[in-house]
Amino acid sequence: MPDAETPRPSLPSLLRREVADVFAGRESDRPWELPFAIALASGMPVLVGALIGEIGFGALASIGAMTIVYLPRTRLDLRMVAVMSAACAMMACYAFGQIGHVVPAARVPLIAAVALLVTMACRYYRVGPPGPLFFVMTAAIGAYAPGTLAELPQHLGVFALGSIGAVCIAFFYSLHILRHRDPLPLQPPPEELMGEVVVPAVIVAAFVGLSLGLAELLGFEKPYWVPISCIAVLQGATLRAVWLRQLQRIVGTFAGLGAVWLLLHFISEPWHLALAIALLTFCVETIIVRHYALAAVFITPLAILLAEASTLGHTNATPLIVARFADTVLGAVIGVAGGFCLHREPLRNWLGRMLGKLAPKR
């Protein structure tokens, strides 16, 4: 007798599986000292900015301080080379974004170019999560940050100070943690550069640029959040992971926007903002390796506080919250489309052949 066909799962069971996967957690051995170091690096610039009456500069330096998230788990010398390289790359990305600030028509190709270059670098050097996310975020924020042409060099200098401070904190954290944990070996670069580095980077860059271009066409007021959401979703290692990350980001962002609304009612002093950023950063870095959807609840208010620090208290929070949710949904949907292409083997092979024709013979 022929084998009986496996019954197809019902719609309720599929929905239950999706919900279970979205809210599933995982174990992690991340030490608590690392989230504390990252929170210290991001919170101190905002506190200094609050003390000197320049909260906008403090938030900008805090974005630069996110360099510390690229600290690898290798031995000390390799750690410092990596984090200093990341600091230089973050500064360069912010500078590229500033070019888009001066020439608005160049924003989409510039952000796409940044996504291309940093994705290739992260894949070649085996940079783990968050991968190219913060580099693209830095460039996007730089492209849409308020300020005049004369102020741009000053903004870049403030951003650099935050990155330098993060490197210093990373050094002292590494001295401490390497006394208690053995370093991991350095991973070799990929053997197949076209298939593992170039092709994925081209696809990621294309969809990041598409997301920003579409946001511009739709008239989004501050569309920088759309490519950030897009590339965050594209970090999934498989198409299933991309799909789940999209759902997790939308659900987490929706809840996080509620947290933003509550936070804005309690933040009445600049030092409140510094404390909120430090606490949110600690929560994000503690939770994100265990539960992405829950981490997104804290990522959303953190990103909004950092990017909108100079205007908080001067604008109505409701339009800001609605706009950020629309940005997230659009970026996540485009990210899923990009993930489909990224994990479609025939498409990747075809694109690899096309790009191979353009590659130099030597």
Coordinates of C-alpha atoms in Angstrom, one line a residue, residues 177-324:
I177 CA 37.4 39.9 31.0
L178 CA 40.5 38.2 29.7
R179 CA 41.6 37.4 33.2
H180 CA 38.4 35.3 33.5
R181 CA 37.7 34.0 30.0
D182 CA 39.9 32.5 27.4
P183 CA 40.0 34.3 24.1
L184 CA 38.6 32.6 21.0
P185 CA 40.8 32.0 17.9
L186 CA 40.6 34.3 14.9
Q187 CA 38.4 33.0 12.2
P188 CA 39.8 32.6 8.7
P189 CA 38.3 34.6 5.8
P190 CA 35.8 32.9 3.5
E191 CA 37.4 30.8 0.7
E192 CA 34.7 31.6 -1.9
L193 CA 34.8 35.4 -2.0
M194 CA 32.2 35.9 -4.8
G195 CA 29.5 33.6 -3.3
E196 CA 30.1 34.4 0.4
V197 CA 31.1 38.0 0.3
V198 CA 30.4 39.9 -2.9
V199 CA 27.0 38.6 -4.0
P200 CA 25.4 38.9 -0.6
A201 CA 26.8 42.4 -0.2
V202 CA 25.4 43.5 -3.5
I203 CA 21.9 42.1 -2.7
V204 CA 22.0 43.8 0.8
A205 CA 23.1 47.1 -0.7
A206 CA 20.4 47.0 -3.4
F207 CA 17.6 46.4 -1.0
V208 CA 18.9 49.0 1.6
G209 CA 19.1 51.5 -1.2
L210 CA 15.6 50.5 -2.4
S211 CA 14.2 50.9 1.0
L212 CA 15.6 54.4 1.4
G213 CA 14.6 55.4 -2.1
L214 CA 11.0 54.2 -1.6
A215 CA 10.8 56.0 1.7
E216 CA 12.0 59.2 0.0
L217 CA 9.4 58.7 -2.8
L218 CA 6.6 58.2 -0.3
G219 CA 7.6 61.5 1.4
F220 CA 8.6 60.1 4.8
E221 CA 9.8 63.1 6.9
K222 CA 12.9 61.3 8.3
P223 CA 13.4 58.1 6.3
Y224 CA 16.7 57.1 7.9
W225 CA 14.9 54.5 10.1
V226 CA 13.7 52.5 7.0
P227 CA 17.1 51.3 5.8
I228 CA 18.1 50.6 9.4
S229 CA 15.1 48.3 9.8
C230 CA 15.7 46.7 6.4
I231 CA 19.3 45.8 7.1
A232 CA 18.4 44.6 10.6
V233 CA 16.0 42.1 9.1
L234 CA 18.5 41.0 6.5
Q235 CA 20.8 39.8 9.3
G236 CA 19.0 36.5 9.5
A237 CA 21.2 33.5 8.6
T238 CA 18.3 31.7 6.7
L239 CA 15.1 32.8 5.0
R240 CA 13.2 31.5 7.9
A241 CA 15.3 33.5 10.3
V242 CA 14.8 36.6 8.1
W243 CA 11.0 36.1 8.3
L244 CA 11.0 35.6 12.0
R245 CA 13.3 38.6 12.5
Q246 CA 10.8 40.8 10.5
L247 CA 8.0 39.7 12.8
Q248 CA 10.0 40.1 15.9
R249 CA 11.1 43.6 14.9
I250 CA 7.6 44.7 14.1
V251 CA 6.1 43.3 17.3
G252 CA 9.0 44.6 19.4
T253 CA 8.9 48.0 17.7
F254 CA 5.1 48.3 18.3
A255 CA 5.6 47.6 22.0
G256 CA 8.7 49.8 22.1
L257 CA 6.8 52.8 20.8
G258 CA 4.5 52.5 23.7
A259 CA 7.5 52.6 26.0
V260 CA 8.7 55.7 24.1
W261 CA 5.4 57.4 24.8
L262 CA 5.7 56.6 28.5
L263 CA 9.4 57.6 28.7
L264 CA 8.8 61.0 27.1
H265 CA 6.5 61.8 30.0
F266 CA 9.1 61.1 32.5
I267 CA 12.2 62.6 30.8
S268 CA 12.1 66.2 32.0
E269 CA 15.8 66.9 32.6
P270 CA 18.9 66.2 30.4
W271 CA 20.4 63.9 33.0
H272 CA 17.2 61.8 32.8
L273 CA 17.9 61.3 29.1
A274 CA 21.5 60.2 29.9
L275 CA 20.2 57.7 32.5
A276 CA 17.5 56.4 30.2
I277 CA 20.0 55.8 27.4
A278 CA 22.5 53.9 29.7
L279 CA 19.7 51.7 31.1
L280 CA 18.2 51.0 27.7
T281 CA 21.6 50.1 26.3
F282 CA 22.3 47.7 29.2
C283 CA 18.9 46.1 28.6
V284 CA 19.4 45.8 24.9
E285 CA 22.9 44.3 25.1
T286 CA 21.8 41.9 27.8
I287 CA 18.7 40.6 26.1
I288 CA 19.5 40.8 22.4
V289 CA 21.6 37.6 22.4
R290 CA 18.7 35.8 24.1
H291 CA 15.5 37.2 22.7
Y292 CA 15.4 39.5 19.7
A293 CA 11.7 40.4 20.0
L294 CA 12.1 41.5 23.6
A295 CA 15.3 43.4 22.8
A296 CA 13.5 45.3 20.0
V297 CA 11.2 46.7 22.7
F298 CA 14.2 48.4 24.2
I299 CA 16.0 49.1 20.9
T300 CA 13.1 51.3 19.7
P301 CA 13.2 53.9 22.5
L302 CA 17.0 53.8 22.6
A303 CA 17.3 54.6 18.9
I304 CA 14.6 57.3 19.1
L305 CA 16.2 59.0 22.1
L306 CA 19.6 59.0 20.4
A307 CA 18.5 60.2 17.0
E308 CA 16.0 62.8 18.3
A309 CA 17.7 63.9 21.5
S310 CA 18.1 67.5 20.3
T311 CA 14.4 67.9 19.6
L312 CA 12.8 66.0 22.4
G313 CA 10.5 68.1 24.5
H314 CA 10.0 70.5 21.5
T315 CA 7.8 68.3 19.3
N316 CA 4.7 66.3 19.7
A317 CA 5.5 62.7 20.5
T318 CA 2.5 61.1 18.7
P319 CA 3.5 61.9 15.1
L320 CA 7.0 60.7 15.9
I321 CA 5.8 57.4 17.2
V322 CA 3.5 56.8 14.2
A323 CA 6.2 57.7 11.8
R324 CA 8.7 55.4 13.4

